[in-house]
mmCIF file of C-alpha atoms in Angstrom:
data_model
loop_
_atom_site.group_PDB
_atom_site.id
_atom_site.type_symbol
_atom_site.label_atom_id
_atom_site.label_comp_id
_atom_site.label_asym_id
_atom_site.label_seq_id
_atom_site.Cartn_x
_atom_site.Cartn_y
_atom_site.Cartn_z
ATOM 1 C CA MET A 1 32.115 10.409 -11.051
ATOM 2 C CA ASN A 2 29.789 11.193 -14.240
ATOM 3 C CA LEU A 3 27.908 14.525 -15.122
ATOM 4 C CA LYS A 4 24.808 13.396 -15.542
ATOM 5 C CA ARG A 5 24.401 11.028 -12.408
ATOM 6 C CA ILE A 6 25.970 14.306 -11.090
ATOM 7 C CA PHE A 7 22.944 16.549 -12.632
ATOM 8 C CA GLY A 8 20.229 13.736 -11.822
ATOM 9 C CA ALA A 9 21.189 13.655 -8.495
ATOM 10 C CA LEU A 10 21.134 17.355 -7.859
ATOM 11 C CA LEU A 11 17.520 17.401 -10.188
ATOM 12 C CA THR A 12 16.150 14.768 -7.565
ATOM 13 C CA ALA A 13 17.163 17.360 -4.332
ATOM 14 C CA LEU A 14 15.443 20.087 -6.008
ATOM 15 C CA GLY A 15 12.208 18.350 -6.788
ATOM 16 C CA ILE A 16 12.373 16.665 -3.283
ATOM 17 C CA GLY A 17 13.054 20.311 -1.897
ATOM 18 C CA GLY A 18 9.799 21.685 -3.925
ATOM 19 C CA LEU A 19 7.394 18.523 -2.656
ATOM 20 C CA ILE A 20 8.605 19.354 0.518
ATOM 21 C CA TYR A 21 7.351 23.618 0.020
ATOM 22 C CA THR A 22 4.497 22.268 -1.004
ATOM 23 C CA ALA A 23 3.565 20.305 2.015
ATOM 24 C CA VAL A 24 4.334 23.450 4.172
ATOM 25 C CA LEU A 25 2.053 25.639 1.943
ATOM 26 C CA PHE A 26 -0.281 23.054 1.867
ATOM 27 C CA SER A 27 -0.266 22.544 6.076
ATOM 28 C CA GLY A 28 -0.647 26.305 6.436
ATOM 29 C CA ALA A 29 -3.199 27.027 3.068
ATOM 30 C CA SER A 30 -6.370 29.014 3.475
ATOM 31 C CA ALA A 31 -8.629 29.319 1.011
ATOM 32 C CA GLN A 32 -7.287 32.249 -1.198
ATOM 33 C CA THR A 33 -6.409 31.628 -4.628
ATOM 34 C CA SER A 34 -3.014 32.508 -4.916
ATOM 35 C CA VAL A 35 -1.902 30.095 -2.244
ATOM 36 C CA ILE A 36 -3.835 27.150 -4.388
ATOM 37 C CA LYS A 37 -2.114 28.598 -7.091
ATOM 38 C CA SER A 38 1.260 28.452 -5.194
ATOM 39 C CA ILE A 39 0.747 24.691 -4.332
ATOM 40 C CA ILE A 40 -0.207 23.749 -7.759
ATOM 41 C CA ILE A 41 2.841 25.001 -9.828
ATOM 42 C CA PHE A 42 5.021 24.351 -6.936
ATOM 43 C CA GLY A 43 3.682 20.524 -6.390
ATOM 44 C CA VAL A 44 3.921 19.892 -10.390
ATOM 45 C CA LEU A 45 7.670 21.669 -10.234
ATOM 46 C CA GLY A 46 8.908 19.461 -7.663
ATOM 47 C CA ILE A 47 7.464 15.924 -9.340
ATOM 48 C CA VAL A 48 8.853 17.297 -12.858
ATOM 49 C CA PHE A 49 11.943 17.965 -11.247
ATOM 50 C CA PHE A 50 11.841 14.635 -8.956
ATOM 51 C CA VAL A 51 10.761 11.860 -11.816
ATOM 52 C CA SER A 52 13.080 13.310 -14.264
ATOM 53 C CA GLY A 53 16.407 13.577 -11.649
ATOM 54 C CA ILE A 54 15.379 9.620 -10.836
ATOM 55 C CA ASN A 55 15.180 9.063 -14.776
ATOM 56 C CA LEU A 56 18.281 10.085 -15.965
ATOM 57 C CA ILE A 57 19.950 8.543 -12.745
ATOM 58 C CA ARG A 58 18.674 5.186 -13.443
ATOM 59 C CA THR A 59 19.231 5.319 -17.308
ATOM 60 C CA THR A 60 22.883 6.791 -17.357
ATOM 61 C CA LYS A 61 25.160 3.653 -17.160
ATOM 62 C CA ASP A 62 28.416 3.688 -15.761
ATOM 63 C CA GLU A 63 31.784 3.374 -17.762
ATOM 64 C CA SER A 64 34.958 3.497 -16.444
#
């Protein structure tokens, strides 16, 4: 298996984990500034990891 595809799958999994954690924080959020900052930070990182992982998997060509 290609190393780039494995790294892409890892990035995608980390992105999904970050987005799920953001949803958990959002569901129990209050109006505190630190909670809002955490939601924004984890949400942006989750989206970046998820999109970069999907793009890495999609653009890597299979070579045998």
